[in-house]
Amino acid sequence: MELEQYRPIPMLVTQQTRIIQPRFPVIDAHNHLGEPFGGGWDRKPLSELLDRFDQAGIHLCVDLDGGWGEDILHAHLEHFKQPAPERFKLFGGVDWSKWPELGEAFPEWAAQRLRLQKERGAEGLKLWKGFGLQVRDALGELVPVDDPRLAPLWQTASELGLPVLIHVGDPPAFFEPLDEHNERWEELHAHPDWHFPSPPYPPFLSIVNGLANLVARHSRTIFIGAHVGCYAENLAWVGALLDRCPNFYVDISARLGELGRQPYTARRFFIQYADRILFGSDFGPDLEAYRLYYRFLETSDEYFNYNPGEVPLQGRWHVCGLYLPDEVLAKVYYRNAQRLFGGTLVHESQPGAGAG
Ligand SMILES: [Zn+2]
């Protein structure tokens, strides 16, 4: 038998909880509704999506697929936000491809574009992981995450009151050699374009340390570090940055597998930083995937697959639930996001049906 075919079924007899609805209303602070990540919901009827959100207990969804210009932003605003303004927030982006052409004028131009995006309806800025990995300036040099030339962009985000959701780097294993020691070997074989060996790519730590410098330098700009501050494998590192920088928040999207394999550390992290953690998914509006997140956050179930499919996709291990206290759950599920994104968007209702 090849390792690929191996599907061991745990013989454990332990508590198995099925969560249908989350205990509190949920704001999904990190998701995609367009292509290629979100499943192309901009081309499907909105009512289908809203039904899905109702089933999953999602009251508000941050759609990070606003693109870099006005066309996609406009299309998403028209399709999602205008018919259901209380259910969506849309984030814009930066068109890095213009740097070579605009040269020194690029940072101010990008700041102006952000103003324009806000006028059109963008409610935040999304930075994709190409920043720090691939983005190059007019001389063809790699732009580091803490490049001081970009100050106008971060200052403008702060002036406009727009939070910056930033993803830099990727799992540190993606920067390691693709050999028998790599814990994401199967995933990297399935997606060779996710492998960023250094060289030619910068080392993982130089990228996340750039993020730390950036967040510390622009203390008036709100930064949300995607995927548990871009370093879910090292919660001590993330905690140290949260301690240093009150303007830093994290979302927990796409990192159930990481958080759930260090449940003692993760539980302490959630309790200690309960005011700074936002719920996020990153898997499109997938009902079963949402329910696995709720199971992880709410129950003390042990050793379960963190993916709805048969094989855990980010490494062959299982996770344990965190059984977070209600006050922590409520903050992570919606209160922190509500505070950051403004407005009285969610009516605090009775806890949901809970365990089913
Ligand atoms: Zn994402």
PDB file of C-alpha atoms in Angstrom, residues 210-323:
ATOM      1  CA  GLY A 210       8.975  42.422   8.464  1.00  0.00           C
ATOM      2  CA  LEU A 211       5.310  42.177   9.439  1.00  0.00           C
ATOM      3  CA  ALA A 212       6.209  42.778  13.092  1.00  0.00           C
ATOM      4  CA  ASN A 213       8.249  45.883  12.140  1.00  0.00           C
ATOM      5  CA  LEU A 214       5.434  47.203   9.970  1.00  0.00           C
ATOM      6  CA  VAL A 215       2.760  46.796  12.637  1.00  0.00           C
ATOM      7  CA  ALA A 216       4.992  48.356  15.329  1.00  0.00           C
ATOM      8  CA  ARG A 217       5.931  51.318  13.125  1.00  0.00           C
ATOM      9  CA  HIS A 218       2.351  52.209  12.130  1.00  0.00           C
ATOM     10  CA  SER A 219       0.735  52.081  15.528  1.00  0.00           C
ATOM     11  CA  ARG A 220      -2.351  54.024  14.420  1.00  0.00           C
ATOM     12  CA  THR A 221      -3.184  51.618  11.617  1.00  0.00           C
ATOM     13  CA  ILE A 222      -5.253  48.565  12.503  1.00  0.00           C
ATOM     14  CA  PHE A 223      -3.635  45.411  11.157  1.00  0.00           C
ATOM     15  CA  ILE A 224      -5.361  42.034  11.206  1.00  0.00           C
ATOM     16  CA  GLY A 225      -2.808  39.274  10.730  1.00  0.00           C
ATOM     17  CA  ALA A 226      -4.494  36.577   8.630  1.00  0.00           C
ATOM     18  CA  HIS A 227      -4.250  32.916   9.645  1.00  0.00           C
ATOM     19  CA  VAL A 228      -3.387  33.585  13.308  1.00  0.00           C
ATOM     20  CA  GLY A 229      -0.996  36.435  12.675  1.00  0.00           C
ATOM     21  CA  CYS A 230       0.674  34.564   9.783  1.00  0.00           C
ATOM     22  CA  TYR A 231       2.457  32.248  12.227  1.00  0.00           C
ATOM     23  CA  ALA A 232      -0.012  29.800  13.805  1.00  0.00           C
ATOM     24  CA  GLU A 233       2.834  27.337  14.383  1.00  0.00           C
ATOM     25  CA  ASN A 234       4.344  29.695  16.962  1.00  0.00           C
ATOM     26  CA  LEU A 235       1.721  31.214  19.230  1.00  0.00           C
ATOM     27  CA  ALA A 236       4.412  32.574  21.559  1.00  0.00           C
ATOM     28  CA  TRP A 237       5.688  34.695  18.645  1.00  0.00           C
ATOM     29  CA  VAL A 238       2.172  35.903  17.812  1.00  0.00           C
ATOM     30  CA  GLY A 239       1.428  36.603  21.491  1.00  0.00           C
ATOM     31  CA  ALA A 240       4.613  38.676  21.805  1.00  0.00           C
ATOM     32  CA  LEU A 241       3.526  40.835  18.847  1.00  0.00           C
ATOM     33  CA  LEU A 242       0.021  41.223  20.309  1.00  0.00           C
ATOM     34  CA  ASP A 243       1.644  42.314  23.597  1.00  0.00           C
ATOM     35  CA  ARG A 244       3.864  44.839  21.826  1.00  0.00           C
ATOM     36  CA  CYS A 245       1.252  46.264  19.438  1.00  0.00           C
ATOM     37  CA  PRO A 246      -2.287  47.135  20.573  1.00  0.00           C
ATOM     38  CA  ASN A 247      -3.126  47.877  16.896  1.00  0.00           C
ATOM     39  CA  PHE A 248      -2.595  44.212  15.979  1.00  0.00           C
ATOM     40  CA  TYR A 249      -5.378  41.627  15.714  1.00  0.00           C
ATOM     41  CA  VAL A 250      -5.449  38.128  14.260  1.00  0.00           C
ATOM     42  CA  ASP A 251      -7.999  36.039  12.427  1.00  0.00           C
ATOM     43  CA  ILE A 252      -8.125  32.264  12.839  1.00  0.00           C
ATOM     44  CA  SER A 253      -8.981  31.378   9.235  1.00  0.00           C
ATOM     45  CA  ALA A 254      -7.634  28.178   7.648  1.00  0.00           C
ATOM     46  CA  ARG A 255      -5.632  27.236  10.735  1.00  0.00           C
ATOM     47  CA  LEU A 256      -7.880  24.843  12.615  1.00  0.00           C
ATOM     48  CA  GLY A 257      -5.312  22.120  11.936  1.00  0.00           C
ATOM     49  CA  GLU A 258      -2.524  24.175  13.535  1.00  0.00           C
ATOM     50  CA  LEU A 259      -4.459  25.456  16.531  1.00  0.00           C
ATOM     51  CA  GLY A 260      -6.067  22.108  17.246  1.00  0.00           C
ATOM     52  CA  ARG A 261      -2.827  20.147  17.406  1.00  0.00           C
ATOM     53  CA  GLN A 262      -1.572  22.391  20.235  1.00  0.00           C
ATOM     54  CA  PRO A 263      -4.806  22.569  22.246  1.00  0.00           C
ATOM     55  CA  TYR A 264      -3.319  23.508  25.634  1.00  0.00           C
ATOM     56  CA  THR A 265      -1.280  26.371  24.193  1.00  0.00           C
ATOM     57  CA  ALA A 266      -4.120  27.419  21.905  1.00  0.00           C
ATOM     58  CA  ARG A 267      -6.668  27.493  24.717  1.00  0.00           C
ATOM     59  CA  ARG A 268      -4.403  29.705  26.835  1.00  0.00           C
ATOM     60  CA  PHE A 269      -3.802  31.916  23.766  1.00  0.00           C
ATOM     61  CA  PHE A 270      -7.537  32.383  23.124  1.00  0.00           C
ATOM     62  CA  ILE A 271      -8.223  33.225  26.764  1.00  0.00           C
ATOM     63  CA  GLN A 272      -5.272  35.591  27.114  1.00  0.00           C
ATOM     64  CA  TYR A 273      -5.922  37.424  23.821  1.00  0.00           C
ATOM     65  CA  ALA A 274      -9.709  37.094  23.759  1.00  0.00           C
ATOM     66  CA  ASP A 275     -10.089  40.772  22.767  1.00  0.00           C
ATOM     67  CA  ARG A 276      -7.781  40.483  19.752  1.00  0.00           C
ATOM     68  CA  ILE A 277      -8.924  37.354  17.927  1.00  0.00           C
ATOM     69  CA  LEU A 278     -11.449  37.356  15.063  1.00  0.00           C
ATOM     70  CA  PHE A 279     -13.320  34.404  13.676  1.00  0.00           C
ATOM     71  CA  GLY A 280     -12.517  33.779  10.002  1.00  0.00           C
ATOM     72  CA  SER A 281     -12.899  30.822   7.674  1.00  0.00           C
ATOM     73  CA  ASP A 282     -11.213  31.302   4.252  1.00  0.00           C
ATOM     74  CA  PHE A 283     -12.986  28.211   2.850  1.00  0.00           C
ATOM     75  CA  GLY A 284     -15.912  29.861   1.077  1.00  0.00           C
ATOM     76  CA  PRO A 285     -19.365  29.493   2.623  1.00  0.00           C
ATOM     77  CA  ASP A 286     -18.961  25.786   3.436  1.00  0.00           C
ATOM     78  CA  LEU A 287     -21.500  24.621   6.014  1.00  0.00           C
ATOM     79  CA  GLU A 288     -19.653  21.527   7.251  1.00  0.00           C
ATOM     80  CA  ALA A 289     -16.356  23.382   7.501  1.00  0.00           C
ATOM     81  CA  TYR A 290     -18.026  26.104   9.610  1.00  0.00           C
ATOM     82  CA  ARG A 291     -19.463  23.421  11.885  1.00  0.00           C
ATOM     83  CA  LEU A 292     -16.023  21.887  12.408  1.00  0.00           C
ATOM     84  CA  TYR A 293     -14.731  25.282  13.531  1.00  0.00           C
ATOM     85  CA  TYR A 294     -17.631  25.607  15.987  1.00  0.00           C
ATOM     86  CA  ARG A 295     -16.945  22.102  17.282  1.00  0.00           C
ATOM     87  CA  PHE A 296     -13.295  23.019  17.764  1.00  0.00           C
ATOM     88  CA  LEU A 297     -14.011  26.270  19.589  1.00  0.00           C
ATOM     89  CA  GLU A 298     -16.938  25.077  21.715  1.00  0.00           C
ATOM     90  CA  THR A 299     -16.461  21.421  22.628  1.00  0.00           C
ATOM     91  CA  SER A 300     -13.923  19.287  24.453  1.00  0.00           C
ATOM     92  CA  ASP A 301     -14.108  16.611  21.739  1.00  0.00           C
ATOM     93  CA  GLU A 302     -10.751  14.941  21.219  1.00  0.00           C
ATOM     94  CA  TYR A 303      -8.818  13.835  18.194  1.00  0.00           C
ATOM     95  CA  PHE A 304     -11.094  14.635  15.275  1.00  0.00           C
ATOM     96  CA  ASN A 305     -10.357  15.391  11.625  1.00  0.00           C
ATOM     97  CA  TYR A 306     -10.206  19.144  11.039  1.00  0.00           C
ATOM     98  CA  ASN A 307     -11.456  18.804   7.426  1.00  0.00           C
ATOM     99  CA  PRO A 308     -14.853  17.621   6.216  1.00  0.00           C
ATOM    100  CA  GLY A 309     -13.098  15.229   3.776  1.00  0.00           C
ATOM    101  CA  GLU A 310     -11.516  11.891   4.591  1.00  0.00           C
ATOM    102  CA  VAL A 311      -7.865  12.967   4.696  1.00  0.00           C
ATOM    103  CA  PRO A 312      -6.808  16.039   6.714  1.00  0.00           C
ATOM    104  CA  LEU A 313      -5.495  18.370   4.031  1.00  0.00           C
ATOM    105  CA  GLN A 314      -2.833  20.317   5.911  1.00  0.00           C
ATOM    106  CA  GLY A 315      -1.036  17.377   7.450  1.00  0.00           C
ATOM    107  CA  ARG A 316      -2.117  13.946   8.692  1.00  0.00           C
ATOM    108  CA  TRP A 317      -2.973  14.717  12.248  1.00  0.00           C
ATOM    109  CA  HIS A 318      -6.186  15.297  14.194  1.00  0.00           C
ATOM    110  CA  VAL A 319      -7.267  18.057  16.563  1.00  0.00           C
ATOM    111  CA  CYS A 320      -8.785  18.534  20.015  1.00  0.00           C
ATOM    112  CA  GLY A 321     -11.482  21.050  20.938  1.00  0.00           C
ATOM    113  CA  LEU A 322     -10.847  24.098  23.129  1.00  0.00           C
ATOM    114  CA  TYR A 323     -14.176  24.294  25.067  1.00  0.00           C
TER     115      TYR A 323
END
